């Protein structure tokens, strides 16, 4: 029995639709630049391959939550994304075997300090300040793959205060889910509890205190997030 000198951090977890069990989150992998229309709106090179980055597991915010408007930004953006949750993993998973490792899917938000992303890109600096900050990973309940099937198509949609801002289809991903799992596993040993944010379609934008975000992907439980007063 290990005795810890300071309180142990809680295990980050997500709800599972139709179950009292929880899904423990180990790592949050994220794919950037995975929809051509979003690459164009960011004025990035659409021939570059998608990028991989991470958020810490304790950045998770569950469905229906409110987050304070974060410190250290004046341009806080939403990115609505399909999230894939893994039940198993390994190195060098083939595209043919990738779907065997999927536990289920959820709707998530890759919340972004867009002002610092531009600065990080310009200077070649790491992305933690723009992507991996506190409460930057709201994710809804997971739908088990047994209940929704393996997803390859379906609308992905985000509304801000009832107005549609993002409306695309997950079939338009540049790297498909099987390719993402294969590519990631070339670099990292994927494990049960890992989740993958698969990239956002076009239509990203800023939110302010008081905004309500409603996110959905066809066949999955929707997610809502409210933006509260600034963090102190
Ligand atoms: Mn993203």
Short mmCIF file of C-alpha atoms and ligand atoms in Angstrom, two decimals:
data_model
loop_
_atom_site.label_atom_id
_atom_site.label_comp_id
_atom_site.label_asym_id
_atom_site.label_seq_id
_atom_site.Cartn_x
_atom_site.Cartn_y
_atom_site.Cartn_z
CA UNK A 1 0.00 0.00 0.00
CA UNK A 2 1.54 3.27 -1.13
CA UNK A 3 1.13 6.25 1.16
CA UNK A 4 0.93 9.52 -0.75
CA UNK A 5 2.24 12.79 0.63
CA UNK A 6 -0.46 14.94 -1.02
CA UNK A 7 -4.06 14.10 -2.04
CA UNK A 8 -4.24 11.77 -5.06
CA UNK A 9 -5.87 13.32 -8.15
CA UNK A 10 -9.31 11.95 -9.08
CA UNK A 11 -9.63 9.59 -12.05
CA UNK A 12 -11.06 11.52 -15.01
CA UNK A 13 -14.05 9.68 -16.47
CA UNK A 14 -16.98 9.90 -18.85
CA UNK A 15 -20.56 8.67 -18.62
CA UNK A 16 -21.71 5.74 -20.78
CA UNK A 17 -25.20 5.95 -22.25
CA UNK A 18 -27.53 3.34 -20.74
CA UNK A 19 -25.04 2.22 -18.08
CA UNK A 20 -24.05 3.01 -14.50
CA UNK A 21 -20.44 2.17 -15.37
CA UNK A 22 -18.03 4.98 -16.17
CA UNK A 23 -15.32 5.17 -18.82
CA UNK A 24 -11.94 6.05 -17.23
CA UNK A 25 -9.96 8.52 -19.33
CA UNK A 26 -6.21 7.89 -19.59
CA UNK A 27 -5.07 10.17 -22.42
CA UNK A 28 -6.76 12.60 -24.78
CA UNK A 29 -5.23 12.48 -28.26
CA UNK A 30 -6.34 15.15 -30.71
CA UNK A 31 -6.15 15.38 -34.49
CA UNK A 32 -5.80 18.83 -36.01
CA UNK A 33 -6.46 19.91 -39.59
CA UNK A 34 -8.60 16.87 -40.50
CA UNK A 35 -11.29 18.59 -42.62
CA UNK A 36 -10.35 20.49 -45.80
CA UNK A 37 -12.94 23.26 -45.26
CA UNK A 38 -11.52 23.96 -41.78
CA UNK A 39 -7.94 24.03 -43.13
CA UNK A 40 -9.09 26.63 -45.67
CA UNK A 41 -10.77 28.81 -43.05
CA UNK A 42 -7.52 28.70 -41.03
CA UNK A 43 -5.51 29.68 -44.15
CA UNK A 44 -3.32 26.59 -43.64
CA UNK A 45 -1.73 24.34 -46.26
CA UNK A 46 -4.28 21.69 -47.18
CA UNK A 47 -1.57 19.36 -48.53
CA UNK A 48 0.05 19.05 -45.09
CA UNK A 49 -0.95 15.88 -43.21
CA UNK A 50 -3.18 16.25 -40.13
CA UNK A 51 -1.35 16.97 -36.87
CA UNK A 52 -1.39 15.12 -33.54
CA UNK A 53 -1.41 16.76 -30.12
CA UNK A 54 -2.69 15.94 -26.62
CA UNK A 55 -4.73 17.38 -23.80
CA UNK A 56 -4.39 16.26 -20.16
CA UNK A 57 -7.08 13.87 -18.90
CA UNK A 58 -8.05 16.29 -16.13
CA UNK A 59 -9.17 18.80 -18.79
CA UNK A 60 -12.36 16.69 -19.19
CA UNK A 61 -15.68 18.46 -18.57
CA UNK A 62 -18.79 16.28 -18.56
CA UNK A 63 -22.05 16.88 -20.42
CA UNK A 64 -24.23 19.69 -19.14
CA UNK A 65 -21.40 21.46 -17.40
CA UNK A 66 -20.48 25.11 -17.20
CA UNK A 67 -16.91 26.31 -17.52
CA UNK A 68 -15.67 29.76 -16.61
CA UNK A 69 -14.38 31.90 -19.44
CA UNK A 70 -10.70 30.91 -19.17
CA UNK A 71 -7.81 33.02 -18.02
CA UNK A 72 -5.08 34.05 -20.46
CA UNK A 73 -7.17 34.51 -23.62
CA UNK A 74 -9.27 37.07 -25.42
CA UNK A 75 -10.28 34.75 -28.26
CA UNK A 76 -11.79 31.53 -26.83
CA UNK A 77 -12.97 29.21 -29.63
CA UNK A 78 -15.14 26.10 -29.89
CA UNK A 79 -14.27 23.14 -32.15
CA UNK A 80 -16.99 20.47 -32.25
CA UNK A 81 -15.56 16.99 -32.90
CA UNK A 82 -16.40 13.31 -32.98
CA UNK A 83 -14.61 11.56 -30.09
CA UNK A 84 -13.52 7.90 -30.31
CA UNK A 85 -13.01 5.96 -27.06
CA UNK A 86 -10.72 2.90 -27.00
CA UNK A 87 -11.22 -0.34 -25.05
CA UNK A 88 -7.82 -1.78 -26.04
CA UNK A 89 -4.72 -0.69 -27.92
CA UNK A 90 -1.09 -1.44 -28.70
CA UNK A 91 1.62 -0.33 -31.11
CA UNK A 92 1.33 -0.54 -34.89
CA UNK A 93 -2.36 -1.36 -35.15
CA UNK A 94 -3.37 -2.00 -38.76
CA UNK A 95 -6.20 -0.07 -40.36
CA UNK A 96 -7.99 -3.41 -40.84
CA UNK A 97 -7.86 -4.12 -37.09
CA UNK A 98 -8.47 -0.57 -35.86
CA UNK A 99 -12.22 -0.79 -35.30
CA UNK A 100 -11.75 -3.82 -32.99
CA UNK A 101 -10.22 -1.44 -30.45
CA UNK A 102 -13.16 1.00 -30.36
CA UNK A 103 -15.27 1.01 -27.19
CA UNK A 104 -17.62 3.71 -28.42
CA UNK A 105 -18.09 7.30 -29.53
CA UNK A 106 -19.06 10.67 -28.07
CA UNK A 107 -19.41 14.30 -29.06
CA UNK A 108 -16.68 16.59 -27.78
CA UNK A 109 -15.29 20.11 -27.90
CA UNK A 110 -11.64 20.91 -28.49
CA UNK A 111 -11.76 24.29 -26.75
CA UNK A 112 -8.96 26.52 -27.98
CA UNK A 113 -7.21 29.75 -26.99
CA UNK A 114 -7.03 30.85 -30.64
CA UNK A 115 -4.96 33.96 -29.92
CA UNK A 116 -2.13 31.84 -28.52
CA UNK A 117 -2.34 29.29 -31.34
CA UNK A 118 -1.34 31.94 -33.87
CA UNK A 119 1.56 33.00 -31.67
CA UNK A 120 2.71 29.39 -31.11
CA UNK A 121 2.58 28.63 -34.83
CA UNK A 122 4.49 31.80 -35.73
CA UNK A 123 7.28 31.04 -33.27
CA UNK A 124 7.31 27.22 -33.60
CA UNK A 125 6.40 26.86 -29.91
CA UNK A 126 4.48 23.96 -28.26
CA UNK A 127 0.68 23.99 -28.20
CA UNK A 128 -0.10 23.44 -24.50
CA UNK A 129 -1.03 27.08 -23.98
CA UNK A 130 -3.53 27.02 -26.84
CA UNK A 131 -4.94 23.48 -26.50
CA UNK A 132 -4.08 21.76 -23.20
CA UNK A 133 -5.34 24.20 -20.57
CA UNK A 134 -7.76 23.58 -17.71
CA UNK A 135 -11.31 22.50 -18.69
CA UNK A 136 -10.45 22.50 -22.40
CA UNK A 137 -11.98 19.08 -23.17
CA UNK A 138 -15.77 18.93 -22.71
CA UNK A 139 -16.99 15.47 -23.83
CA UNK A 140 -20.50 14.03 -23.75
CA UNK A 141 -21.63 10.53 -22.77
CA UNK A 142 -20.11 7.63 -24.69
CA UNK A 143 -22.37 5.49 -26.86
CA UNK A 144 -21.07 1.91 -27.01
CA UNK A 145 -20.17 0.71 -30.50
CA UNK A 146 -22.54 -2.24 -29.93
CA UNK A 147 -25.38 0.30 -29.75
CA UNK A 148 -24.49 2.60 -32.68
CA UNK A 149 -22.33 0.45 -34.97
CA UNK A 150 -18.98 1.47 -36.45
CA UNK A 151 -19.34 5.11 -37.52
CA UNK A 152 -18.15 6.27 -40.93
CA UNK A 153 -20.78 8.87 -41.80
CA UNK A 154 -23.12 11.19 -39.91
CA UNK A 155 -23.79 14.88 -39.44
CA UNK A 156 -21.61 16.72 -36.93
CA UNK A 157 -23.29 19.92 -35.80
CA UNK A 158 -22.73 22.73 -33.31
CA UNK A 159 -25.13 25.50 -32.31
CA UNK A 160 -24.31 28.59 -30.29
CA UNK A 161 -27.39 29.98 -28.52
CA UNK A 162 -29.56 27.97 -30.93
CA UNK A 163 -27.85 29.20 -34.12
CA UNK A 164 -26.04 26.62 -36.28
CA UNK A 165 -22.33 27.45 -36.62
CA UNK A 166 -20.82 24.09 -37.63
CA UNK A 167 -22.65 21.61 -39.86
CA UNK A 168 -20.64 18.95 -41.66
CA UNK A 169 -20.30 15.19 -41.93
CA UNK A 170 -17.72 12.91 -40.37
CA UNK A 171 -17.30 11.19 -43.76
CA UNK A 172 -15.38 14.34 -44.81
CA UNK A 173 -12.46 13.64 -42.47
CA UNK A 174 -9.11 13.56 -44.31
CA UNK A 175 -7.78 10.80 -42.04
CA UNK A 176 -10.64 8.36 -41.39
CA UNK A 177 -11.00 6.82 -37.94
CA UNK A 178 -9.19 3.59 -38.89
CA UNK A 179 -6.31 5.60 -40.32
CA UNK A 180 -6.14 7.81 -37.22
CA UNK A 181 -5.86 4.78 -34.92
CA UNK A 182 -3.20 3.23 -37.17
CA UNK A 183 -1.19 6.46 -37.42
CA UNK A 184 -1.40 7.20 -33.69
CA UNK A 185 -0.27 3.68 -32.81
CA UNK A 186 2.88 4.15 -34.89
CA UNK A 187 3.93 6.82 -32.36
CA UNK A 188 2.23 5.82 -29.09
CA UNK A 189 1.17 2.59 -27.41
CA UNK A 190 -2.58 3.11 -27.36
CA UNK A 191 -4.30 1.86 -24.21
CA UNK A 192 -7.80 1.21 -22.82
CA UNK A 193 -9.15 4.56 -21.62
CA UNK A 194 -7.56 6.60 -24.40
CA UNK A 195 -9.89 8.91 -26.27
CA UNK A 196 -9.29 10.60 -29.60
CA UNK A 197 -10.74 13.93 -30.72
CA UNK A 198 -10.87 13.49 -34.49
CA UNK A 199 -10.73 17.09 -35.70
CA UNK A 200 -13.22 19.83 -36.33
CA UNK A 201 -15.06 20.83 -39.50
CA UNK A 202 -15.32 24.43 -40.72
CA UNK A 203 -17.20 27.11 -38.83
CA UNK A 204 -15.07 27.55 -35.72
CA UNK A 205 -15.58 30.77 -33.80
CA UNK A 206 -15.35 32.62 -30.53
CA UNK A 207 -17.66 32.33 -27.52
CA UNK A 208 -18.28 34.70 -24.62
CA UNK A 209 -19.73 34.50 -21.12
CA UNK A 210 -23.40 33.47 -21.25
CA UNK A 211 -23.15 31.44 -24.47
CA UNK A 212 -24.72 27.97 -24.63
CA UNK A 213 -23.17 25.40 -26.98
CA UNK A 214 -25.17 22.42 -28.23
CA UNK A 215 -23.15 19.74 -30.03
CA UNK A 216 -24.29 16.61 -31.81
CA UNK A 217 -23.26 13.77 -34.08
CA UNK A 218 -25.95 11.60 -35.66
CA UNK A 219 -26.68 8.51 -33.55
CA UNK A 220 -24.87 9.74 -30.41
CA UNK A 221 -26.04 11.42 -27.23
CA UNK A 222 -25.83 15.22 -27.66
CA UNK A 223 -23.77 17.47 -25.41
CA UNK A 224 -24.38 20.92 -23.97
CA UNK A 225 -21.84 23.33 -22.49
CA UNK A 226 -22.36 26.77 -20.94
CA UNK A 227 -19.72 29.50 -20.74
CA UNK A 228 -19.73 31.14 -17.33
CA UNK A 229 -18.22 34.26 -15.84
CA UNK A 230 -14.45 34.68 -16.17
CA UNK A 231 -12.25 32.43 -14.05
CA UNK A 232 -10.59 34.12 -11.08
MN1 LIG B 1 -9.58 20.39 -32.91
#
